[in-house]
Coordinates of C-alpha atoms and ligand atoms in Angstrom, one line a residue:
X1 CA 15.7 28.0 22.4
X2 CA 13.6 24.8 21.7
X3 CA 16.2 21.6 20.7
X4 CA 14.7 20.2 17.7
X5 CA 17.9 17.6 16.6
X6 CA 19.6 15.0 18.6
X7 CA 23.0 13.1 17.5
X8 CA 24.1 10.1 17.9
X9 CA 27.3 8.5 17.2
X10 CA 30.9 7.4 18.5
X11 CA 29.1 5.3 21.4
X12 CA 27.6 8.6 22.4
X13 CA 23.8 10.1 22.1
X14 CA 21.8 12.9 23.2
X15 CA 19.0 10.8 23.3
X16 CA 18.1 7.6 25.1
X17 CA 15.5 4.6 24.9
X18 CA 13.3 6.7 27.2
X19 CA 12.7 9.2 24.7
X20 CA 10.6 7.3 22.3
X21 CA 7.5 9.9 22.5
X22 CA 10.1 13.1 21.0
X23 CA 12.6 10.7 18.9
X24 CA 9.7 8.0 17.6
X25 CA 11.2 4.6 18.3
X26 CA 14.0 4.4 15.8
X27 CA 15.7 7.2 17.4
X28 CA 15.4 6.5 20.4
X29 CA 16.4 3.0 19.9
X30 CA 19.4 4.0 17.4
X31 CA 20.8 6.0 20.6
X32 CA 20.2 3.7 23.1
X33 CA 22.0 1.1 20.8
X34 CA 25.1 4.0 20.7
X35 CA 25.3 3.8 24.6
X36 CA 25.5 0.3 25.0
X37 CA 28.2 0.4 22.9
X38 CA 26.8 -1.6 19.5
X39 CA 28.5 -0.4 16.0
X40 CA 25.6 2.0 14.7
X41 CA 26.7 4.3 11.8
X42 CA 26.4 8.3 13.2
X43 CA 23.7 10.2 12.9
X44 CA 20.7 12.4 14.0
X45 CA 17.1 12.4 14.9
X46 CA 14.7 14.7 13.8
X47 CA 12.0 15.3 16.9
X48 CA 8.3 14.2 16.3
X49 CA 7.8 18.4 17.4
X50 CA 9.0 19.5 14.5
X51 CA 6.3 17.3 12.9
X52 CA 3.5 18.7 15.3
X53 CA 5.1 21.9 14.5
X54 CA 4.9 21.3 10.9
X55 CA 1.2 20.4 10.9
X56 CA 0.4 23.1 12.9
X57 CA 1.9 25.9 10.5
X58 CA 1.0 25.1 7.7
X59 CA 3.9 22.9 6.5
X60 CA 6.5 24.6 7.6
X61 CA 9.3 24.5 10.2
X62 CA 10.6 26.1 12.9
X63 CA 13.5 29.2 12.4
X64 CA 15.9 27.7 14.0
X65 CA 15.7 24.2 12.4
X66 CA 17.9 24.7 9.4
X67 CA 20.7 25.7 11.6
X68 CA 20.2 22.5 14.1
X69 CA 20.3 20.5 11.3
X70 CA 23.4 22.0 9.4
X71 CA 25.1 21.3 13.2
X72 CA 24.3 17.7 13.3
X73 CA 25.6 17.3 10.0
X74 CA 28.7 19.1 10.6
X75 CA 29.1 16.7 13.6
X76 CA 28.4 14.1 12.1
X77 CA 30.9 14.7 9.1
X78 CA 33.5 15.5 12.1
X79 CA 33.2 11.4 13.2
X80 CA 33.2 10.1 9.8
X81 CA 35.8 12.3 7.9
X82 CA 34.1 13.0 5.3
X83 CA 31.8 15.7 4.0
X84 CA 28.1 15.7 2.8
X85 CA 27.9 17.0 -0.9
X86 CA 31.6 16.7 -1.2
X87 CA 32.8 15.8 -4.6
X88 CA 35.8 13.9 -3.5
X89 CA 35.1 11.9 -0.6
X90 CA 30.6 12.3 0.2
X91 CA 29.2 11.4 2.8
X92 CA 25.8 10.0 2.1
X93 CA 22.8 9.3 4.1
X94 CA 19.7 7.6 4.6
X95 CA 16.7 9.8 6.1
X96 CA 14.2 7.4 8.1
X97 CA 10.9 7.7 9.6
X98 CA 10.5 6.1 12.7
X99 CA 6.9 6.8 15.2
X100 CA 6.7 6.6 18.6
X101 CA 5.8 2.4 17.9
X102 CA 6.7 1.2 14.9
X103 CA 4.6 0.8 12.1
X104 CA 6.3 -1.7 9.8
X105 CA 6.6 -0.4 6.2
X106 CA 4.0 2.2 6.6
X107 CA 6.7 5.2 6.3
X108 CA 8.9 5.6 3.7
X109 CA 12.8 5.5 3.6
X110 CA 15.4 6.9 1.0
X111 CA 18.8 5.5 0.9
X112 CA 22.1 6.1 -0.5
X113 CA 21.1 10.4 -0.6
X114 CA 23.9 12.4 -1.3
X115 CA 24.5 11.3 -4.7
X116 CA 24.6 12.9 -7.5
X117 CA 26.3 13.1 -11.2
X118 CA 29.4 14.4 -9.8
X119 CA 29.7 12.5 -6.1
X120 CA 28.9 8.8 -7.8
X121 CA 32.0 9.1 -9.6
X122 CA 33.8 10.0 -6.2
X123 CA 32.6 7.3 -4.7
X124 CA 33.2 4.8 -7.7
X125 CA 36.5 5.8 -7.1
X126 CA 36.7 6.0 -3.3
X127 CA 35.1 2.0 -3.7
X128 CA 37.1 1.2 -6.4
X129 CA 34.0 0.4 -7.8
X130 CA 32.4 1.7 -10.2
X131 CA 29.4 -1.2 -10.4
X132 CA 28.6 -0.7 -6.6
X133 CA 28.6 3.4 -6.7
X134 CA 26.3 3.1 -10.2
X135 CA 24.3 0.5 -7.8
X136 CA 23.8 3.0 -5.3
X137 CA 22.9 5.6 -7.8
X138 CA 20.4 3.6 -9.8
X139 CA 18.7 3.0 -6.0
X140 CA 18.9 6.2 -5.1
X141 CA 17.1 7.7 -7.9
X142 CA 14.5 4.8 -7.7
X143 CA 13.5 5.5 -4.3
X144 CA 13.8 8.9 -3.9
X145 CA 11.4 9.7 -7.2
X146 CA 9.1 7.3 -5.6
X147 CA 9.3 8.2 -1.6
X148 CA 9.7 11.9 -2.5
X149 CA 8.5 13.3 -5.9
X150 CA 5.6 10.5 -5.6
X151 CA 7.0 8.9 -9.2
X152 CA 5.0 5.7 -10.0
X153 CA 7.5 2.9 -9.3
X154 CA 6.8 0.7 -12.0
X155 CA 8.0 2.7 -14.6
X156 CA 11.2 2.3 -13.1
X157 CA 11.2 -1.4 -11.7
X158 CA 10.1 -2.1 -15.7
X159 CA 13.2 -0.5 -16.8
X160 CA 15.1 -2.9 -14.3
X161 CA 13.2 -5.6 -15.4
X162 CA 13.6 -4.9 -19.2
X163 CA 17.5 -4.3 -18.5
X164 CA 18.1 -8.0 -17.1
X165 CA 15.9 -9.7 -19.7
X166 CA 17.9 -8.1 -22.8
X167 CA 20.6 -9.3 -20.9
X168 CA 19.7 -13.0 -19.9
X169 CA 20.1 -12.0 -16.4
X170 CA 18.0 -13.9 -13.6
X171 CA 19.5 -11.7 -10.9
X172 CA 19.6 -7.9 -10.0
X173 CA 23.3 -8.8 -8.9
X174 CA 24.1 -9.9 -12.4
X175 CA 24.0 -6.1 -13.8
X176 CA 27.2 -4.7 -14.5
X177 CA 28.8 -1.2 -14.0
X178 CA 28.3 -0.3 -17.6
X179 CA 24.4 -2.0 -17.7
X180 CA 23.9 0.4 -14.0
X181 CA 25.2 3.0 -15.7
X182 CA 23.3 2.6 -18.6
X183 CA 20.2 2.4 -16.1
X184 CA 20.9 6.0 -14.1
X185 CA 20.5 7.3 -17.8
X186 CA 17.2 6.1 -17.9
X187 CA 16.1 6.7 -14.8
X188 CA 16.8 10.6 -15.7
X189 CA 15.2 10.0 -18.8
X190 CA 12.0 8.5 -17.2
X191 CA 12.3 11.3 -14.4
X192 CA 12.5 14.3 -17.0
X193 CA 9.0 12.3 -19.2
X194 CA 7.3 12.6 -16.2
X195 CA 8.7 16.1 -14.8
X196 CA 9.4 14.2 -11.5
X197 CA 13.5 15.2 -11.6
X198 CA 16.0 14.4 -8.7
X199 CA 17.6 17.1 -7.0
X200 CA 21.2 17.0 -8.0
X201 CA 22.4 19.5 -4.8
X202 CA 22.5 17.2 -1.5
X203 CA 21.2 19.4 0.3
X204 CA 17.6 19.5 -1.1
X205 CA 18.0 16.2 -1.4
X206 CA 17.8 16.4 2.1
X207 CA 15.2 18.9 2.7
X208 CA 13.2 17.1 0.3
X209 CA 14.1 13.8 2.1
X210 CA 13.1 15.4 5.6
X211 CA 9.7 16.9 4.4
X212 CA 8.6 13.7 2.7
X213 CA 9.0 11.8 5.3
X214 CA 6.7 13.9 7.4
X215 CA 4.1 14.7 4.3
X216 CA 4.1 10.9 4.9
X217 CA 2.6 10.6 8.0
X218 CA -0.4 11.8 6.4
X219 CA -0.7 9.6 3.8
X220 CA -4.0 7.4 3.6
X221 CA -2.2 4.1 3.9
X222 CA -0.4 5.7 7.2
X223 CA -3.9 6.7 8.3
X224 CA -5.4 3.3 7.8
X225 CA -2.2 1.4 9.6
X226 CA -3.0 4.0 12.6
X227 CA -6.6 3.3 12.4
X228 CA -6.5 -0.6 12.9
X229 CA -3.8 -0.1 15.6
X230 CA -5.1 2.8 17.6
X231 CA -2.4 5.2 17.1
X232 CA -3.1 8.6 17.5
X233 CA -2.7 11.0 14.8
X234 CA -1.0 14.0 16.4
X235 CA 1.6 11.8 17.7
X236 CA 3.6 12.9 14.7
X237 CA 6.7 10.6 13.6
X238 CA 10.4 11.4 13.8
X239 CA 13.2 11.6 10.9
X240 CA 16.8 9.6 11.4
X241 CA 19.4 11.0 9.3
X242 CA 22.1 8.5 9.6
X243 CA 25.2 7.9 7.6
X244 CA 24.7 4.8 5.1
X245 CA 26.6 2.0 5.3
X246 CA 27.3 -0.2 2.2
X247 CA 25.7 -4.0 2.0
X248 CA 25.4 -3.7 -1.9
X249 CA 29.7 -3.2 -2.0
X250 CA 30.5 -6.5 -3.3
X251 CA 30.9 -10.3 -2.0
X252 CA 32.0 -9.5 1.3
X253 CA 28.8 -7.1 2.0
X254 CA 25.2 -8.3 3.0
X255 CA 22.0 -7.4 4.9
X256 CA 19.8 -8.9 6.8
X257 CA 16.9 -9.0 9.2
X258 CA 17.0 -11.3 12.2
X259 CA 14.8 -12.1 15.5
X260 CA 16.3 -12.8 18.5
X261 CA 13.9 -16.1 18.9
X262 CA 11.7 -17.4 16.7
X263 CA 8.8 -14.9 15.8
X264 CA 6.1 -17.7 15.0
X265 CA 6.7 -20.2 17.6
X266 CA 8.7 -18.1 20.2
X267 CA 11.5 -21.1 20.6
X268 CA 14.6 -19.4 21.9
X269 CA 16.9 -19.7 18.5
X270 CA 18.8 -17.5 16.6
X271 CA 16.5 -16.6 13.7
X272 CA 17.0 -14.8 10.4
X273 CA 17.6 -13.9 6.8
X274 CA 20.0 -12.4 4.9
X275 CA 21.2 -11.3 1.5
X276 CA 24.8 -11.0 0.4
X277 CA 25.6 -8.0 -1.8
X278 CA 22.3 -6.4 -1.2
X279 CA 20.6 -3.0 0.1
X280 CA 18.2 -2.5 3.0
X281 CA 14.8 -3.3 1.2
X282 CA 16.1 -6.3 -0.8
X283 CA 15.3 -8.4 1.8
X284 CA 11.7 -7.4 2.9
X285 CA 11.2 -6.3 0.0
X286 CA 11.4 -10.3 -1.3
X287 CA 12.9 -9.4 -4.2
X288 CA 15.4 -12.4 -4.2
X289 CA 14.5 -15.1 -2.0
X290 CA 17.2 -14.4 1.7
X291 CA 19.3 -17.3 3.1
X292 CA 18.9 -18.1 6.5
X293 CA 20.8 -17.2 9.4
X294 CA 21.7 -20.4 11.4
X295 CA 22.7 -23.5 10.0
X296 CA 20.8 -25.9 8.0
X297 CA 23.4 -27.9 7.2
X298 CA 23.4 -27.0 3.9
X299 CA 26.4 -24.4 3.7
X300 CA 23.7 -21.4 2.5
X301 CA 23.6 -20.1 5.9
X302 CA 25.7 -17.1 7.3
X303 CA 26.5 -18.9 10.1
X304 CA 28.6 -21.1 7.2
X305 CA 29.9 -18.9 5.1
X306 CA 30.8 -16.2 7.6
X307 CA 31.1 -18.1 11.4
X308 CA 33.3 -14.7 13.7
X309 CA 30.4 -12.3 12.3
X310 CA 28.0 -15.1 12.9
X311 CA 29.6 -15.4 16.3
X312 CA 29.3 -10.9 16.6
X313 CA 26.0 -11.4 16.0
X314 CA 24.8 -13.9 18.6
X315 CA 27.1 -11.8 20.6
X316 CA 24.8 -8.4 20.3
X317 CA 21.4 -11.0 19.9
X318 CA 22.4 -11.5 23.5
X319 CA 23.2 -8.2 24.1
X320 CA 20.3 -6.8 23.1
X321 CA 18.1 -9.4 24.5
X322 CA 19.4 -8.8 28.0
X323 CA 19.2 -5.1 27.7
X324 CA 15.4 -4.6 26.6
X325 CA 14.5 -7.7 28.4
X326 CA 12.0 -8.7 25.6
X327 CA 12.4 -10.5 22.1
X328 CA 14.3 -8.6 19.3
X329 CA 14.1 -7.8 16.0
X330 CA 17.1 -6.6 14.4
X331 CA 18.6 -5.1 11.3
X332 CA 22.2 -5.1 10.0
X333 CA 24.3 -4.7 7.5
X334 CA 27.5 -5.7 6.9
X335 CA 30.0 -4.0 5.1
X336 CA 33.3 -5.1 3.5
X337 CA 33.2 -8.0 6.3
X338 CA 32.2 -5.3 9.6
X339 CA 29.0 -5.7 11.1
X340 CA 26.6 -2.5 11.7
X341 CA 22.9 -2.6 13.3
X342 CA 20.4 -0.2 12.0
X343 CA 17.6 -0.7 13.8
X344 CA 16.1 -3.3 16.9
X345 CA 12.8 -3.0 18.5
X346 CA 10.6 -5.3 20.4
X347 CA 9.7 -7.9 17.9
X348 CA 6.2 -8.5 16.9
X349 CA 4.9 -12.2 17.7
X350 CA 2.3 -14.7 17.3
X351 CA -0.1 -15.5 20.2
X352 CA 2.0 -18.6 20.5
X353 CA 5.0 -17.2 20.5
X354 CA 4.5 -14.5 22.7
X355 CA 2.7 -16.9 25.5
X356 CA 6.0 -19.2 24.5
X357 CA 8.5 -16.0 25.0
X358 CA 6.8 -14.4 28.3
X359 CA 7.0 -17.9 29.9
X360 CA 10.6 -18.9 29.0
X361 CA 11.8 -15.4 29.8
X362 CA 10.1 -16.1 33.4
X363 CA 12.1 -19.6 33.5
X364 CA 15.3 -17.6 32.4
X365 CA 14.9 -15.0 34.8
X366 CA 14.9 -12.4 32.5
X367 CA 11.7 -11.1 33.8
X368 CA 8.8 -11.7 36.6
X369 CA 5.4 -13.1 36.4
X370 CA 4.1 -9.6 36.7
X371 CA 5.8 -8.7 34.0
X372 CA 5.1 -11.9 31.9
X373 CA 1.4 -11.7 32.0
X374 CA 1.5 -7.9 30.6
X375 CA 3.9 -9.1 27.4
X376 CA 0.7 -11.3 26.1
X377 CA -1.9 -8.7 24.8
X378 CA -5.9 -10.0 25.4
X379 CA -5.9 -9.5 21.8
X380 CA -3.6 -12.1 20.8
X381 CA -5.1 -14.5 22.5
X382 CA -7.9 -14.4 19.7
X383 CA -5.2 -15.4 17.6
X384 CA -4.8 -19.1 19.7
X385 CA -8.6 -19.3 18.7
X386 CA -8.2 -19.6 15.0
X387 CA -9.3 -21.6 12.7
X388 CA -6.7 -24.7 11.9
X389 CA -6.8 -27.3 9.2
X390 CA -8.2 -31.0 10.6
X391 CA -5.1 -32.7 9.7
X392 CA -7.0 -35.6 8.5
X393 CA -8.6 -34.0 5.8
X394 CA -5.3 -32.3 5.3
X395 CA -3.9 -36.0 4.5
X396 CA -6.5 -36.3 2.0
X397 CA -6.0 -33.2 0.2
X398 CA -3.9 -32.5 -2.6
X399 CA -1.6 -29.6 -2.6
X400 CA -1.3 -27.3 -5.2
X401 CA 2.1 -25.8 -3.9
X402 CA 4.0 -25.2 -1.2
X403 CA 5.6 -22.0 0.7
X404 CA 6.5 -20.8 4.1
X405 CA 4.6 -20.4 6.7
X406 CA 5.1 -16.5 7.7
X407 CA 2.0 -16.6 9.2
X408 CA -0.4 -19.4 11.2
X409 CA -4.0 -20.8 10.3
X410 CA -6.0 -22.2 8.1
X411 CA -8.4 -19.6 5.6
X412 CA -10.5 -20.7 2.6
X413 CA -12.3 -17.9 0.0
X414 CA -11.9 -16.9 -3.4
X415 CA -8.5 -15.6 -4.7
X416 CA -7.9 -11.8 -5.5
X417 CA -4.9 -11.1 -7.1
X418 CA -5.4 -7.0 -6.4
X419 CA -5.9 -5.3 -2.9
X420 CA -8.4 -3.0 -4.5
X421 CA -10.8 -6.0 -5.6
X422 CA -9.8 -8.3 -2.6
X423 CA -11.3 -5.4 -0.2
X424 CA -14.3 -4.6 -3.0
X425 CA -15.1 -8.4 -3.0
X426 CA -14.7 -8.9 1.2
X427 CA -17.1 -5.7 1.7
X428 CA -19.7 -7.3 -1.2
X429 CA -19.7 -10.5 1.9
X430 CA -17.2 -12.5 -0.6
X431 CA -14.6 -14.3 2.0
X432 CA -11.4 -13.9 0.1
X433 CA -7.7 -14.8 -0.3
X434 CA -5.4 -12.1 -1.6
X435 CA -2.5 -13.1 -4.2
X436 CA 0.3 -11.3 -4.5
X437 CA 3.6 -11.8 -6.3
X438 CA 4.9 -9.8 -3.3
X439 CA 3.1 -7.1 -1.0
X440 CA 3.5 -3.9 -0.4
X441 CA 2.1 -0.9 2.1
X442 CA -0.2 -0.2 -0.4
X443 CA -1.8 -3.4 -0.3
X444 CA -2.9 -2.6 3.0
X445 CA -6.5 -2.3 3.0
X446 CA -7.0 -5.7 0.8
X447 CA -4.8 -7.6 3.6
X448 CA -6.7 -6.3 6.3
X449 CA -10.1 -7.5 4.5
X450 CA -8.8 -10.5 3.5
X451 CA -9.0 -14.6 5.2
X452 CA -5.6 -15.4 4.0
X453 CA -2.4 -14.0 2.3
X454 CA -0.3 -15.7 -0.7
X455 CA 2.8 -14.2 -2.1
X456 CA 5.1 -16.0 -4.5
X457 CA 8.4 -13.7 -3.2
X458 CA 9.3 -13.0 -0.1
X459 CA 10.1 -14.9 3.2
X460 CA 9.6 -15.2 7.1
X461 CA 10.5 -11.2 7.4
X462 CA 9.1 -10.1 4.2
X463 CA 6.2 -7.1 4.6
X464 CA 3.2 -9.7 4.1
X465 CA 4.7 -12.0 6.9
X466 CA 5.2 -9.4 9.9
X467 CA 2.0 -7.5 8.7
X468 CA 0.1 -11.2 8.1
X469 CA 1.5 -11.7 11.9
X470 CA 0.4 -8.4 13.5
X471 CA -2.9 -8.9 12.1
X472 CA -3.0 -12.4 12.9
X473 CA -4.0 -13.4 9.6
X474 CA -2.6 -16.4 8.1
X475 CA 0.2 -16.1 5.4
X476 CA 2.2 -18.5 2.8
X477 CA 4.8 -16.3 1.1
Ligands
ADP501 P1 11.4 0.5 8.0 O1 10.9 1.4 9.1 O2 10.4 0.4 6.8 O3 12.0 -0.7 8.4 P2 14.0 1.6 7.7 O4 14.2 3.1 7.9 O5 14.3 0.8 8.9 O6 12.5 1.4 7.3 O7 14.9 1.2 6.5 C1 14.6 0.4 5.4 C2 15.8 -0.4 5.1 O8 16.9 0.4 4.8 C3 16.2 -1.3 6.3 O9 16.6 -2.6 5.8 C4 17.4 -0.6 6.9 O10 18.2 -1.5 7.5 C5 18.0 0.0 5.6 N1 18.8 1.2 6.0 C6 18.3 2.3 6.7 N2 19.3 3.2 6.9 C7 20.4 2.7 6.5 C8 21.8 3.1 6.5 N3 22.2 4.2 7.0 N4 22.7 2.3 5.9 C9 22.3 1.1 5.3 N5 21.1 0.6 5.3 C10 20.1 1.4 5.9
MG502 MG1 13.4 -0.9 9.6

């Protein structure tokens, strides 16, 4: 019998970090991250065979998948006492992709599956909250009509939009229980319009969850990612099933994304974002503009307004960073005040930072000179060589605006405000700058043909700053 699902959970995993080629990089970090002990919500990996398998027969799975996977549930259910689909007390999930490197933003993720009419209301009631569980729902539909049943998105980011301006409100967080409410009903509507409706049973939810996340790996966008960073097709991705834990639950709940040194200038600090009363995406996804880790004196920080889970975290930065032996970056969430990672892999750098990082690691004796010279890629160092503002002329100038700096250099060209023309107008010869209000994996294509990025959303960890970075294009966001 072939083993196609591996658990984790409890401190416990079948998998380790060694296994990144059959449990794609999530997984196998998510397990090692159970062994050494961090708070990781229970859950199970998918193996990039079954995607192999599924390409090679014609979409479908193995026989004795289903029955794997009803196991790893059931185990999982056994840790968190509760049960999937259960209209008293669910237990929800988020299905992940996650390939043998990571390929930020390039593979899809639903959150918050589970729900349905009857298991929001459990949960509003479990929460004693009826605006979070509506909160959930709303997202939930969202994502999984767009990850899954391929829904176009803006129909349902208009109706969000619409919602807060009737109201006056500046903020998704603003929305009430009765407004989120209101907004699940027109999701369905939108969903039924378009003949793109949600599952209500859980368990196609999941199936449905599971198979889009492999359909994904074919997508064009996931081609073209692979393309411009050698990855070979047939290396398939993995799914992570894992229990969902809550940032989006109120005051006392946040998420964030953090490095464990700094990503552009590799200076060993403590550096992050993070949103309170927020989900997963919010943060990349630059929808409201994060806070920042450490201190800046100005009490926005969590180190502030939170210091013991400031003080867990710095704890598991540490952790982690002695562990791997190589920079971090991290995702957590914390839930009605307790801390939960997500998700850490080696974190993707600047030239600078990565000549900064391999050096300092040396002087810390973290790792040798051997092993310092392979952590800076000959292709990076092409980064060092690009083109920078004089700073006399800079003097001179006049700025128009100002943002951060997500990624480092100087570009000039004309501005684009769509992907599709930035790459239509860089293929005509045009040099060009692509505008965006924030970008996304579809935008791809236009980055990778474009000088220099804008966004007006988003900060140092949005997607246009670590895929500006990887590609060593600069970025303002
Ligand atoms: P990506 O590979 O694009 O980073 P992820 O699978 O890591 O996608 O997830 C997207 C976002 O959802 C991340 O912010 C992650 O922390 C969050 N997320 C994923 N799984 C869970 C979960 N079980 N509970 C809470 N948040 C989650
Ligand atoms: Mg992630």
């Amino acid at each position: 019998m072939n083993k196609w699902v591996y658990t984790f959970g409890n401190g416990k995993a079948e998998g380790d970090a060694s296994m990144r080629n059959l449990l794609g990089g999530k997984g196998a970090n998510l397990a090692e991250m159970n062994k050494v002990g961090l708070p990781v919500p229970p859950g199970f990996t998918v193996t990039t065979e079954v995607c192999t398998y599924y390409y090679n027969n014609d979409h479908s799975y193995p026989a004795d998948l289903k029955d794997q996977v009803r196991e790893a549930v059931a185990y999982v259910e056994g840790i968190m006492g509760k049960k999937f689909a259960d209209a008293n007390n669910p237990l929800l999930f988020s299905v992940r992709s996650g390939a043998r490197v990571s390929m930020p933003g390039m593979m899809d993720t639903v959150l918050n599956l589970g729900l349905n009419d009857e298991t929001v209301k459990a949960l509003a009631k479990a929460s004693g909250s009826e605006r979070f569980a509506y909160d959930s729902y709303r997202r939930f539909l969202q994502m999984f009509s767009d990850v899954v049943l391929g829904a176009d998105l803006d129909l349902y980011e208009e109706a969000l939009e619409n919602m807060k301006k009737s109201k006056g409100y500046k903020s998704d967080t603003d929305l009430t229980a009765e407004d989120l409410k209101e907004l699940v009903k027109e999701y369905k509507e939108i969903g039924l319009k378009i003949g793109k409706v949600v599952p209500q049973d859980p368990w196609e939810q999941l199936w449905a969850g599971i198979g889009a996340v492999f359909g994904s790996w074919m997508v064009d966008r996931a081609i073209t990612y692979r393309k411009l960073n050698n990855i070979p097709g047939d290396w398939g991705t993995a799914v992570n099933v894992q229990t969902m834990v809550f940032g989006n639950a109120g005051d006392d709940c946040a998420t964030g994304v953090c490095f464990s040194r700094d990503p552009a200038t590799g200076e060993n600090v403590y550096y992050g974002e993070y949103l309170v009363n927020a989900q997963g995406e919010d943060v990349v996804a630059g929808i409201r503009t994060p806070q920042p880790m450490a201190s800046k004196g100005d009490g926005t920080s969590l180190e502030e307004k939170w210091p013991h889970l400031y003080q867990e975290l710095v704890d598991v930065r540490n952790n982690l960073e002695a562990h791997y032996k190589d920079m971090q970056d991290m995702e957590f969430t914390i839930e009605e005040g307790k801390l939960f990672f997500l998700q850490t892999r080696n974190g993707k750098r600047t030239a600078n930072a990565a000549l900064r990082i391999a050096v300092e690691m040396v002087d810390e004796g973290l790792i040798t000179t051997d092993e310092a010279l392979l952590r800076v890629e000959p292709k990076q160092l092409d980064q060092l060589l690009h083109p920078a503002f004089d700073q006399a002329a800079l003097k001179a100038a006049k700025a128009l605006g100002k943002g951060l700096p997500a990624s480092p250099g100087a570009a000039a060209g004309k501005i684009y405000f769509t992907a599709e023309e930035a790459k239509a107008a860089a293929e005509a010869g045009d040099r060009v700058i692509l505008v965006r209000l924030e970008t996304s994996p579809e935008d791809i294509e236009g980055m990778a043909a474009s000088q220099g990025i804008l966004t007006v959303r988003g900060g140092m960890t949005s997607h246009a700053a670590v895929v500006a970075r990887g590609m060593g294009t600069c970025c303002v966001s």
